[in-house]
Amino acid sequence: MASLRDLPVDEFIDALSVPCCYISQDGTVLLWNTHAEVLFGWERDEVLHQPLPVVRQLDHALETWSPLLLQYPFSTTAMTPFQHKDGSVIYATAYLQSFSLEGIYGYFLAFLPKGFGPLISTEQFNLLHHFQEMIKQSTHYLATNAKGEIVDINPSLCRLLDATEQQLIGREWFELIHDSSEQDGISRNVLKSLATNRIWNGEMPISCKQHESEPCWLNLTVVPIVSEKNEVIQYTAFGFDVSEKKRLEKEVQFLAYQNELTGLYNKKGFLRRYDSILRQIDEREGLLHIALFDIDRFKIINESFGSRVGNELLIQIKERALHLIPESALLFHPTGGLFGVMFFEESKEEVFQVLRHLQHELQRPFRIYHHSIMVSISIGCVFYPSSTSSLEELYTRAESALFKGKQIGVGTIQFVTKDMDAAFSRQIHIEKAMYRALEEKHFYLEYQPKYELATDRLIGFEALLRWHHDELGQIPPSEFIPLAEEMALIVPINNWVILEATKQLKAWKAEFDQPLSMAINISPNQFRSDSFLNTLRNIKQQLQLDPADIILEITESLVMQQTDEIIERMEQIKRLNYRLSIDDFGTGFSSLQYLKSFPVDELKIDKVFLDDWMASKSHLLDVIVHLGKSLNLHVVAEGVEDEEMLAHLKSTDCDSFQGYLYARPASPSAIEQLLRSLKNSPDA
Ligand code: C2E
Ligand code: CA
Ligand code: CA
């Protein structure tokens, strides 16, 4: 058998029981064995010096193989379709090896067709062994008996393991896996895959003596050898060293997963590295706290002192924080002025003490170059076990607690409370349900009538989105719209709203023959979306409605951004003849100066100004009405709930109003009833 190696190459590959061939770099067949003839139907003479016929897109395949084989001397493809001479498809695993033969550099290919494993005979097994002999030359090789005890191992693997063949024979193969806690899991995985796929390929960490702490990584292919009775006789594994590739990968990962400045895990790195931490905590019935702490107004520090100072501040914060947290805790650095600490095992009280101390210490002055800088720190903290199931969710909750605290004031420590916890669970529930709600058409519209102040005449409606959820009941738009906005679901939802509301308006105008308008709320993301103008154009064309009857309500905060795109978009909308209204006017600090230059038609005064008038009879409301009128805008007051308010509005120049006093948002059928009664009443 040993003499096999001494055979001329073409005789050698014929002796292999495996279909195989040797091709040059450009895909020309140089050797083709008899098993390949049988498997693919092509005789040797037909294929020699021709392009390899069994691979459908040979050029493409060669392009894939060549960089692969430059990197690794040996490579396998998963079950791949190859072509038989008669046109049928043959699935096989291909083993590729770069090879230099008589000065010609090329590829050696062996094919293990589907079902090859169980079909193998003892004789074939012996021959396959020769194939392995060859593989033994250049790669690591190992064979075990059915029980997993090593029966054969090649010198290069012995060298890698720094042990002699005698020391290794008889040992269980999985003892070679680095990190004994991984041995069970990995070997179970391999066996499971072998039972179904008959082949396993993957990267395996092997303990090697060179460096105790770091494993050596082998790309391993394991094939079971099966008897005629379909019993596994042996497992053979061959592989090559990919440690260097692994090391590079790790380095690249580290760059993507660490904060460049402090070297701490960033958010991505933290979430990835501790992905399975909750499971471990559950198993140990342990505790976990995640705190996020933020340098309040870090951006301003950066802008006023420059980023050199800002960066130095972050480094000093890291140094200080590392001294203040327990040794077992982990400091990470998601981004900018935001840091995080993960505490293991400490009780809530202990964590609170640490955080208070941390906050106190970080608020002492920092000496940076010739500046003395003091910062205030806000902290949000979340505790596990809670109703979360993932680390990412937990992180998000800590983040929300932090923001919630910041709303109360800077320099706070905010724990996620039971209420917040419940709110989060609800939020997640709602988010999941929203996709279905859109598909299954669970959204519907209500319409709130709008009246002219001078005459009390009904002049139009505002369309308001509603969602009834089977379990959660009615979900208010103020709750689900911000979520939809975050999830980018707002665009399809709102496109549906526009279409539905405009169709409704057209139907009512036709039936009741009255001048009526329809106000539709447009979310900022929808306003900015590429499809928005098209939707408006389509509606204009298809429905043959006058766009002047449609009022698009946009928020003051959107207008305030006054970027060129937004102004341009407003102008495009005006060119289509739609009307534009600024909703919740007065809550967003618009500068009066630029209101003048915007192409808007209407101001909708927020209810807070009506409430304010009711409470203190202040002039603010009158001033805003006056302002709107002086800019020649239509002015609407919303949220009129009582007679006294209405009477006062009538004394101003305000044009129209909306409110529970006259009508709440109502279903289309209720609105139809209202329209019918108005038509029939004598003073209509
Ligand atoms: P908004 O645009 O300011 O809508 C007015 C809200 O005030 C509506 O609440 C309405 O029911 C309520 N309202 C009307 N009159 C009175 C009154 O006299 N007293 C009181 N207390 N409230 C009154 P709703 O329907 O819950 O909508 C809340 C917000 O949800 C809306 O505020 C709007 O920002 C958003 N929204 C509703 N529908 C849509 C939609 O189709 N698309 C988008 N993007 N947002 C929508
Ligand atoms: Ca509105
Ligand atoms: Ca409003």
XYZ file of C-alpha atoms and ligand atoms in Angstrom:
732
model
C 0.000 0.000 0.000
C 2.778 2.377 0.866
C 4.024 1.896 -2.653
C 0.912 3.595 -3.882
C 2.580 6.867 -3.230
C 5.315 5.857 -5.620
C 2.929 5.187 -8.495
C 2.843 7.652 -11.372
C 0.144 10.162 -10.682
C -2.383 8.961 -13.233
C -2.180 5.416 -11.946
C -2.416 6.735 -8.436
C -5.622 8.592 -9.019
C -7.090 5.613 -10.839
C -6.370 3.529 -7.783
C -8.508 5.809 -5.672
C -12.082 4.638 -5.233
C -13.200 8.218 -5.304
C -14.159 9.969 -8.534
C -11.458 12.542 -9.021
C -9.634 14.643 -11.535
C -6.833 17.092 -11.877
C -7.330 20.359 -13.720
C -5.068 23.241 -14.603
C -5.744 26.703 -13.256
C -7.827 27.653 -16.265
C -10.043 24.586 -15.858
C -8.531 22.271 -18.496
C -8.752 18.603 -17.509
C -5.303 17.004 -17.181
C -6.205 13.799 -15.343
C -9.552 12.018 -15.121
C -9.949 8.736 -13.267
C -12.178 5.775 -14.041
C -14.530 6.537 -11.137
C -15.121 9.952 -12.594
C -15.934 8.252 -15.911
C -18.544 6.136 -14.155
C -19.982 8.956 -12.101
C -20.254 11.558 -14.838
C -20.516 9.458 -18.025
C -17.602 11.179 -19.754
C -14.771 8.978 -20.973
C -11.259 10.073 -20.285
C -10.506 10.723 -23.950
C -13.530 12.965 -24.265
C -12.498 15.273 -21.477
C -8.699 15.350 -21.495
C -7.401 18.771 -22.552
C -10.966 20.081 -22.619
C -12.596 22.451 -20.142
C -13.992 20.549 -17.158
C -17.494 19.667 -18.383
C -19.157 18.781 -15.079
C -19.213 22.259 -13.634
C -21.955 24.383 -15.118
C -20.360 27.812 -14.860
C -16.731 26.879 -14.908
C -15.347 30.407 -15.168
C -17.380 31.491 -12.238
C -16.355 28.451 -10.212
C -12.679 29.021 -10.960
C -13.012 32.597 -9.838
C -14.364 31.384 -6.526
C -11.864 28.612 -6.060
C -8.662 30.388 -6.828
C -8.690 32.936 -3.969
C -10.007 30.226 -1.669
C -7.187 27.875 -2.507
C -4.633 30.605 -2.301
C -5.702 31.065 1.294
C -6.164 27.403 2.175
C -4.408 24.486 0.585
C -7.548 22.439 0.889
C -11.213 23.276 0.603
C -14.590 21.568 0.379
C -17.836 22.655 -1.205
C -21.136 21.669 0.376
C -23.435 19.380 -1.634
C -23.158 20.993 -5.053
C -24.988 20.182 -8.284
C -22.676 18.798 -10.982
C -23.595 17.803 -14.502
C -23.697 14.295 -15.931
C -23.006 13.848 -19.626
C -26.677 13.012 -20.203
C -27.693 16.376 -18.747
C -28.911 15.063 -15.397
C -27.753 16.630 -12.151
C -25.496 14.860 -9.666
C -25.148 16.183 -6.168
C -21.749 15.753 -4.612
C -19.412 17.252 -2.080
C -16.266 18.342 -3.851
C -12.870 18.311 -2.187
C -10.452 20.725 -3.728
C -6.783 20.857 -3.227
C -4.280 23.112 -4.878
C -1.584 20.987 -6.373
C 1.492 21.403 -8.460
C 2.168 18.624 -10.891
C 5.209 18.556 -13.115
C 5.467 22.285 -12.865
C 1.828 22.929 -13.740
C -0.086 24.554 -10.978
C -3.668 23.330 -10.761
C -6.393 21.796 -8.686
C -7.010 18.303 -7.575
C -10.741 17.603 -7.269
C -12.417 14.629 -5.630
C -16.177 14.141 -5.608
C -18.119 12.430 -2.873
C -21.569 11.973 -4.375
C -24.690 11.991 -2.263
C -25.144 8.654 -0.556
C -21.518 7.778 -0.999
C -21.115 7.119 2.720
C -23.408 4.129 3.196
C -22.633 2.684 -0.225
C -18.999 2.265 0.534
C -17.754 -1.283 0.641
C -14.860 -2.572 2.659
C -12.802 -2.611 -0.478
C -13.778 0.937 -1.275
C -12.984 1.838 2.270
C -9.474 0.657 1.765
C -9.187 2.693 -1.361
C -10.640 5.753 0.257
C -7.972 5.277 2.775
C -5.427 5.875 0.061
C -7.107 9.082 -0.782
C -6.645 9.961 2.835
C -3.043 8.858 2.575
C -2.589 11.584 0.081
C -4.390 14.064 2.195
C -2.165 13.059 5.059
C 0.772 14.544 3.207
C -0.295 18.079 3.438
C -2.918 18.355 6.124
C -3.732 17.194 9.595
C -5.387 13.852 9.747
C -7.085 11.786 12.409
C -9.215 8.639 12.474
C -11.227 7.234 15.333
C -13.162 4.036 15.826
C -16.942 4.113 16.175
C -16.593 4.904 19.892
C -14.555 7.990 19.134
C -11.180 6.639 20.309
C -8.260 7.736 18.199
C -6.911 4.910 16.051
C -4.709 6.822 13.637
C -3.158 10.242 13.602
C -0.650 11.820 11.260
C 2.692 13.335 12.237
C 1.762 16.920 11.531
C -1.204 16.767 13.909
C 1.016 15.090 16.497
C 3.446 17.967 16.107
C 0.678 20.485 16.537
C -0.521 18.743 19.687
C 3.053 18.321 20.855
C 2.490 14.638 21.620
C 3.624 11.366 20.139
C 1.386 9.016 18.206
C 1.603 6.519 21.067
C 0.416 9.112 23.564
C -2.574 10.001 21.429
C -3.786 6.623 20.165
C -6.610 5.356 22.333
C -7.604 8.746 23.682
C -11.075 10.118 23.007
C -10.897 12.636 20.189
C -12.963 15.285 21.930
C -10.343 15.607 24.645
C -8.376 17.506 22.020
C -10.961 20.295 21.977
C -9.739 23.423 23.671
C -11.664 24.489 26.781
C -13.087 21.404 28.474
C -16.419 23.104 29.043
C -16.934 23.198 25.279
C -16.082 19.552 24.641
C -19.518 18.128 25.272
C -21.379 20.711 23.230
C -19.078 20.539 20.240
C -18.838 16.774 20.067
C -22.606 16.429 20.391
C -23.020 18.863 17.504
C -20.585 17.020 15.301
C -22.225 13.654 15.946
C -25.674 15.062 15.337
C -24.602 16.510 12.036
C -22.843 13.288 11.035
C -25.987 11.273 11.737
C -27.989 13.367 9.282
C -25.502 14.754 6.782
C -22.801 12.081 6.901
C -20.247 14.794 6.775
C -19.242 17.557 9.092
C -17.184 20.538 8.201
C -16.381 23.365 10.522
C -13.763 25.172 12.507
C -12.704 23.471 15.687
C -10.619 24.891 18.543
C -7.876 22.431 19.471
C -5.670 22.717 22.528
C -2.112 22.961 21.484
C 0.884 23.179 23.685
C 2.437 26.234 22.068
C 0.184 28.719 23.764
C -1.939 27.320 26.552
C -4.577 29.997 26.664
C -5.265 30.252 22.930
C -6.599 27.329 20.952
C -5.300 26.390 17.578
C -8.123 26.422 15.027
C -8.492 23.638 12.505
C -10.855 23.650 9.586
C -11.964 20.041 9.882
C -13.918 17.721 7.655
C -15.199 14.600 9.339
C -16.561 11.706 7.288
C -17.950 8.521 8.791
C -16.950 5.310 7.114
C -19.888 2.929 7.028
C -19.984 -0.842 6.620
C -22.238 -2.670 4.151
C -24.600 -3.152 7.086
C -24.768 0.607 7.343
C -22.905 0.731 10.636
C -20.233 3.299 11.287
C -16.862 1.592 11.415
C -14.692 4.626 11.646
C -14.669 8.378 11.611
C -11.981 10.082 9.609
C -11.167 13.698 10.005
C -8.801 15.813 7.991
C -8.145 19.454 8.299
C -5.829 22.369 8.073
C -4.755 25.142 10.341
C -6.830 28.319 10.182
C -5.556 29.927 13.389
C -4.056 32.852 11.548
C -7.313 33.575 9.759
C -9.141 33.315 13.096
C -6.734 35.697 14.701
C -7.261 38.230 11.926
C -11.000 37.821 12.170
C -10.812 38.451 15.861
C -8.796 41.565 15.328
C -11.252 42.889 12.770
C -14.114 42.073 15.095
C -12.411 43.848 17.901
C -12.112 46.960 15.780
C -15.810 46.874 14.977
C -16.752 45.989 18.524
C -14.649 48.287 20.575
C -14.728 51.973 21.174
C -11.767 53.306 19.300
C -10.850 55.828 21.930
C -11.164 53.863 25.157
C -10.765 50.324 23.838
C -13.863 49.286 25.770
C -16.647 47.287 24.136
C -19.023 49.481 22.202
C -22.722 48.674 22.131
C -22.404 46.127 19.351
C -19.436 44.466 20.995
C -21.104 44.389 24.372
C -24.306 42.852 23.017
C -22.418 40.342 20.950
C -19.924 39.311 23.576
C -22.525 38.873 26.306
C -25.193 37.498 24.038
C -25.739 34.401 26.164
C -25.290 35.996 29.556
C -28.999 35.914 30.484
C -29.099 32.168 29.973
C -26.125 31.731 32.274
C -27.697 34.007 34.858
C -30.923 32.001 34.667
C -29.059 28.752 35.131
C -27.287 30.061 38.194
C -30.414 31.866 39.378
C -28.227 34.914 39.642
C -28.734 38.650 39.384
C -27.617 41.157 36.834
C -27.756 44.937 36.648
C -27.017 47.076 33.656
C -26.448 50.763 34.245
C -25.857 53.315 31.532
C -24.324 56.615 32.497
C -24.205 59.620 30.307
C -22.225 62.814 30.492
C -24.933 65.436 30.292
C -24.394 67.854 27.418
C -21.192 66.113 26.335
C -21.759 67.471 22.854
C -21.531 71.008 24.139
C -18.255 70.259 25.923
C -16.918 68.787 22.722
C -18.027 71.764 20.704
C -16.831 74.447 23.065
C -13.481 72.941 24.125
C -12.776 70.947 20.992
C -12.653 67.201 20.475
C -9.099 66.891 21.805
C -10.373 67.919 25.225
C -13.556 65.889 24.782
C -11.539 62.750 23.993
C -9.234 63.259 26.943
C -12.280 63.687 29.166
C -13.648 60.340 27.996
C -10.345 58.634 28.712
C -10.187 60.120 32.193
C -13.789 59.120 32.840
C -12.933 55.573 31.872
C -9.929 55.559 34.224
C -11.915 56.975 37.111
C -14.870 54.670 36.528
C -12.660 51.573 36.396
C -11.454 52.349 39.930
C -14.951 52.836 41.234
C -16.796 49.776 40.036
C -16.404 46.316 41.608
C -13.725 44.164 40.076
C -16.289 41.696 38.810
C -18.253 44.396 36.982
C -17.752 45.204 33.327
C -17.283 48.713 32.010
C -18.269 49.344 28.399
C -18.548 52.375 26.188
C -21.455 52.337 23.723
C -20.766 55.667 22.120
C -19.729 59.307 22.658
C -20.433 60.420 26.202
C -22.357 57.266 27.067
C -20.794 54.528 29.198
C -22.231 51.365 30.696
C -21.562 49.070 33.620
C -22.780 45.522 33.947
C -22.908 44.266 37.538
C -22.997 40.587 38.377
C -24.353 39.292 41.658
C -24.559 42.618 43.487
C -27.866 43.389 45.178
C -29.949 46.348 44.158
C -28.818 48.283 47.236
C -25.170 47.595 46.546
C -25.575 48.655 42.942
C -27.308 51.831 43.984
C -24.484 52.630 46.413
C -21.876 52.080 43.719
C -23.757 54.186 41.219
C -24.201 57.019 43.681
C -20.550 56.967 44.508
C -19.656 56.747 40.818
C -21.838 59.696 39.999
C -20.392 61.708 42.854
C -16.812 60.985 41.893
C -17.322 61.607 38.190
C -18.828 64.968 38.979
C -15.619 66.135 40.663
C -13.532 68.378 38.399
C -11.348 66.848 35.708
C -8.042 68.459 34.918
C -7.700 68.387 31.155
C -4.764 70.225 29.576
C -5.099 73.633 31.175
C -8.871 73.376 31.703
C -10.736 72.303 34.770
C -13.932 70.665 33.619
C -16.894 69.552 35.656
C -19.634 67.417 34.225
C -22.951 66.174 35.446
C -23.792 62.516 35.030
C -27.208 60.925 34.532
C -27.689 57.229 35.121
C -30.312 54.742 34.019
C -30.297 51.273 35.493
C -32.159 48.063 34.869
C -32.317 44.866 36.834
C -32.506 41.254 35.713
C -34.442 38.904 36.115
C -37.288 40.931 34.708
C -39.760 40.375 31.936
C -37.056 40.752 29.284
C -35.760 37.890 27.247
C -32.717 39.395 25.582
C -29.717 41.452 26.518
C -30.569 43.949 23.829
C -34.004 44.520 25.302
C -32.436 44.968 28.708
C -30.035 47.496 27.272
C -32.899 49.380 25.635
C -34.673 49.549 28.952
C -31.649 50.977 30.700
C -31.486 53.502 27.889
C -35.132 54.440 28.335
C -34.655 54.773 32.087
C -31.744 57.089 31.403
C -33.800 59.269 29.071
C -36.727 59.220 31.427
C -34.434 60.444 34.194
C -33.076 63.166 31.945
C -36.587 64.438 31.365
C -36.885 65.004 35.085
C -33.546 66.749 35.160
C -29.892 66.137 34.513
C -27.809 64.347 37.113
C -30.457 61.764 38.007
C -30.230 58.067 38.747
C -33.272 56.335 37.373
C -34.039 52.668 37.944
C -36.453 50.859 35.705
C -39.548 50.620 37.842
C -42.221 47.939 37.816
C -44.464 50.317 35.866
C -41.803 50.973 33.296
C -41.135 47.281 33.041
C -44.792 46.594 32.341
C -44.861 49.430 29.833
C -41.904 47.931 27.985
C -43.539 44.543 27.752
C -46.623 46.197 26.383
C -44.538 48.155 23.929
C -42.890 45.031 22.609
C -46.232 43.301 22.355
C -47.622 46.243 20.395
C -44.637 46.371 18.081
C -45.062 42.740 17.176
C -48.794 43.092 16.653
C -48.458 46.134 14.436
C -47.095 44.240 11.437
C -50.071 41.934 11.511
C -52.497 44.758 12.086
C -51.443 46.369 8.835
C -51.628 43.150 6.867
C -54.895 42.068 8.390
C -56.448 45.513 8.077
C -57.145 46.068 11.761
C -56.666 49.807 11.430
C -59.644 52.039 10.798
C -60.418 55.739 10.742
C -62.653 58.009 12.758
C -63.503 61.491 11.653
C -63.787 64.537 13.865
C -65.988 67.330 12.506
C -64.569 70.817 12.196
C -66.767 73.935 12.358
C -66.599 77.500 11.158
C -66.637 79.813 14.190
C -68.676 82.629 12.686
C -71.508 80.416 11.463
C -71.201 77.095 13.364
C -71.325 75.469 9.939
C -69.678 72.042 9.484
C -66.781 72.642 7.104
C -64.802 69.444 7.192
C -63.146 66.687 9.186
C -59.907 65.491 10.620
C -59.179 61.848 9.929
C -57.874 60.081 13.041
C -56.351 56.664 13.006
C -57.697 53.925 15.258
C -56.540 50.429 16.110
C -58.497 47.812 17.924
C -56.372 44.912 19.118
C -58.035 41.600 19.963
C -56.298 41.238 23.321
C -55.098 44.686 24.251
C -58.312 46.409 23.197
C -58.260 49.934 21.836
C -54.693 51.237 21.514
C -54.489 55.046 21.366
C -52.628 56.560 18.417
C -50.426 58.529 20.780
C -49.075 55.152 21.884
C -48.643 53.242 18.635
C -47.823 56.032 16.180
C -44.453 56.898 17.748
C -43.605 53.181 17.704
C -44.665 52.841 14.081
C -42.512 55.845 13.353
C -39.489 54.138 14.907
C -40.188 50.894 13.112
C -40.554 52.529 9.700
C -44.065 51.132 9.533
C -45.487 54.608 9.554
C -45.137 55.097 5.814
C -47.308 52.170 4.713
C -49.785 52.867 7.513
C -50.096 56.511 6.648
C -50.311 55.867 2.936
C -53.288 53.736 3.724
C -54.752 56.576 5.853
C -54.392 59.111 3.044
C -56.057 56.850 0.534
C -58.877 55.850 2.853
C -59.613 59.392 4.042
C -59.575 60.906 0.575
C -61.861 58.184 -0.778
C -64.208 58.866 2.103
C -64.229 62.579 1.384
C -65.014 61.973 -2.254
C -67.923 59.696 -1.338
C -69.378 62.211 1.125
C -69.018 65.124 -1.232
C -70.814 63.165 -3.929
C -73.594 62.020 -1.648
C -74.243 65.199 0.312
C -73.166 67.768 -2.237
C -71.527 70.130 0.274
C -68.182 71.924 0.401
C -66.173 69.773 2.810
C -62.488 69.396 3.576
C -60.461 66.535 5.014
C -57.488 67.073 7.289
C -54.948 64.244 7.395
C -52.064 63.922 9.831
C -48.716 63.430 8.134
C -45.887 62.024 10.193
C -42.415 63.519 9.708
C -40.982 60.322 8.248
C -43.814 60.016 5.813
C -43.385 63.624 4.804
C -39.732 62.990 4.067
C -40.244 59.605 2.377
C -39.585 59.294 -1.345
C -42.990 57.817 -2.036
C -44.956 60.667 -0.485
C -45.154 62.965 -3.482
C -46.087 60.059 -5.711
C -48.913 59.096 -3.382
C -50.188 62.664 -3.536
C -49.904 62.769 -7.327
C -51.699 59.446 -7.705
C -54.517 60.531 -5.466
C -54.918 63.729 -7.359
C -55.142 61.865 -10.645
C -57.178 58.876 -9.638
C -59.773 60.415 -7.379
C -60.296 63.612 -9.282
C -60.710 65.494 -6.047
C -59.656 69.071 -5.721
C -56.435 68.842 -3.635
C -57.420 72.158 -2.085
C -60.020 70.197 -0.116
C -57.290 68.124 1.441
C -55.348 69.601 4.318
C -52.101 67.921 5.203
C -51.282 68.511 8.854
C -47.567 68.514 9.547
C -45.925 69.073 12.884
C -44.306 72.234 13.959
C -41.080 70.463 14.856
C -40.721 69.239 11.284
C -41.197 72.715 9.908
C -38.749 74.071 12.431
C -35.930 72.037 10.965
C -36.268 74.321 7.926
C -33.831 72.379 5.867
C -33.770 72.979 2.140
C -35.283 69.548 1.504
C -38.225 70.211 3.748
C -38.943 73.629 2.274
C -38.575 72.215 -1.226
C -40.965 69.408 -0.354
C -43.516 71.884 1.013
C -43.303 73.840 -2.196
C -43.766 70.704 -4.299
C -46.875 69.889 -2.308
C -48.215 73.393 -2.806
C -47.586 73.120 -6.539
C -49.876 70.090 -6.527
C -52.420 72.383 -4.867
C -52.787 70.543 -1.573
C -53.221 72.647 1.557
C -50.658 72.568 4.366
C -51.394 73.081 8.030
C -49.059 73.342 11.001
C -50.446 71.101 13.720
C -50.025 71.654 17.469
C -48.890 75.143 16.708
C -47.253 77.009 19.561
C -45.691 73.960 21.236
C -42.543 73.932 19.174
C -41.016 77.402 19.487
C -41.347 78.380 15.829
C -39.629 81.554 15.030
C -42.240 83.948 13.754
C -39.694 85.295 11.379
C -39.568 82.293 9.135
C -43.236 81.327 9.420
C -43.732 84.084 6.893
C -41.540 82.446 4.330
C -43.184 79.027 4.497
C -45.842 78.037 2.013
C -48.404 77.027 4.656
C -52.141 77.783 4.662
C -53.236 77.036 8.179
C -52.211 77.099 11.816
C -53.798 74.670 14.193
C -53.497 76.053 17.689
C -52.722 73.415 20.260
C -55.174 72.622 23.029
C -52.689 73.696 25.700
C -53.353 77.354 24.781
C -57.072 76.839 25.200
C -56.468 75.162 28.554
C -54.213 78.016 29.520
C -56.896 80.555 28.684
C -59.471 78.561 30.644
C -57.181 78.466 33.658
C -55.854 82.000 33.713
C -57.597 83.985 30.985
C -54.129 84.894 29.736
C -53.737 86.728 26.453
C -51.456 84.171 24.957
C -54.239 82.531 22.965
C -55.373 85.847 21.508
C -51.817 86.740 20.580
C -51.342 83.511 18.665
C -54.645 83.911 16.818
C -53.655 87.440 15.969
C -50.263 86.315 14.785
C -51.750 83.678 12.491
C -54.234 86.147 11.029
C -51.560 88.769 10.468
C -49.709 86.193 8.371
C -52.875 85.641 6.381
C -53.302 82.090 7.570
C -56.436 80.155 8.297
C -56.479 79.655 12.101
C -58.059 76.615 13.746
C -58.451 76.066 17.484
C -58.533 72.476 18.605
C -59.833 70.866 21.774
C -62.812 73.124 22.460
C -64.556 71.459 25.332
C -66.791 74.105 26.757
C -69.177 76.933 25.967
C -67.193 79.668 27.662
C -64.155 78.796 25.549
C -66.199 78.791 22.390
C -67.730 82.161 23.203
C -64.289 83.639 23.737
C -62.955 82.217 20.475
C -65.903 83.787 18.677
C -64.726 87.153 19.983
C -61.343 86.674 18.267
C -60.438 86.425 14.580
C -60.013 82.668 14.798
C -61.645 80.966 11.797
C -62.702 77.530 12.858
C -62.599 75.005 15.658
C -62.735 71.352 16.575
C -63.614 69.833 19.929
C -65.629 67.507 22.076
C -68.109 70.303 22.763
C -69.610 69.918 19.301
C -68.364 66.554 18.161
C -65.962 63.809 19.116
C -64.191 61.729 16.505
C -66.812 59.323 15.127
C -67.256 56.390 12.786
C -68.117 56.970 9.109
C -71.687 55.805 9.660
C -72.179 58.235 12.547
C -70.785 61.035 10.371
C -73.142 60.085 7.561
C -76.043 60.331 9.983
C -74.837 63.763 11.010
C -74.496 64.911 7.403
C -77.944 63.564 6.581
C -79.544 65.364 9.533
C -77.827 68.627 8.549
C -79.069 68.296 4.984
C -82.622 67.804 6.180
C -82.596 70.543 8.805
C -84.209 73.796 7.614
C -81.286 76.130 8.404
C -78.676 74.019 6.603
P -53.695 65.581 16.841
O -53.409 65.614 15.378
O -53.359 66.800 17.608
O -55.198 65.172 16.945
C -56.089 65.758 17.819
C -56.305 64.877 19.000
O -57.089 65.585 19.966
C -57.099 63.624 18.674
O -56.626 62.605 19.539
C -58.508 64.017 19.059
O -59.329 62.910 19.355
C -58.251 64.865 20.276
N -59.324 65.810 20.546
C -60.137 66.444 19.668
N -60.986 67.274 20.309
C -60.701 67.191 21.626
C -61.260 67.826 22.812
O -62.173 68.648 22.792
N -60.704 67.484 23.992
C -59.670 66.576 24.083
N -59.182 66.276 25.286
N -59.127 65.983 22.989
C -59.654 66.290 21.786
P -56.237 61.213 19.002
O -57.224 60.767 17.987
O -55.992 60.366 20.197
O -54.898 61.450 18.249
C -53.742 61.743 18.924
C -52.647 62.073 17.980
O -52.298 60.949 17.193
C -53.012 63.121 16.950
O -52.920 64.358 17.520
C -51.996 62.877 15.892
O -50.783 63.481 16.234
C -51.818 61.390 15.949
N -52.583 60.786 14.857
C -53.883 60.418 14.828
N -54.188 59.887 13.611
C -53.060 59.931 12.876
C -52.720 59.541 11.543
O -53.540 59.060 10.757
N -51.434 59.737 11.135
C -50.518 60.297 11.962
N -49.298 60.469 11.503
N -50.787 60.686 13.197
C -52.059 60.506 13.671
Ca -53.863 66.740 13.794
Ca -53.108 68.824 17.135
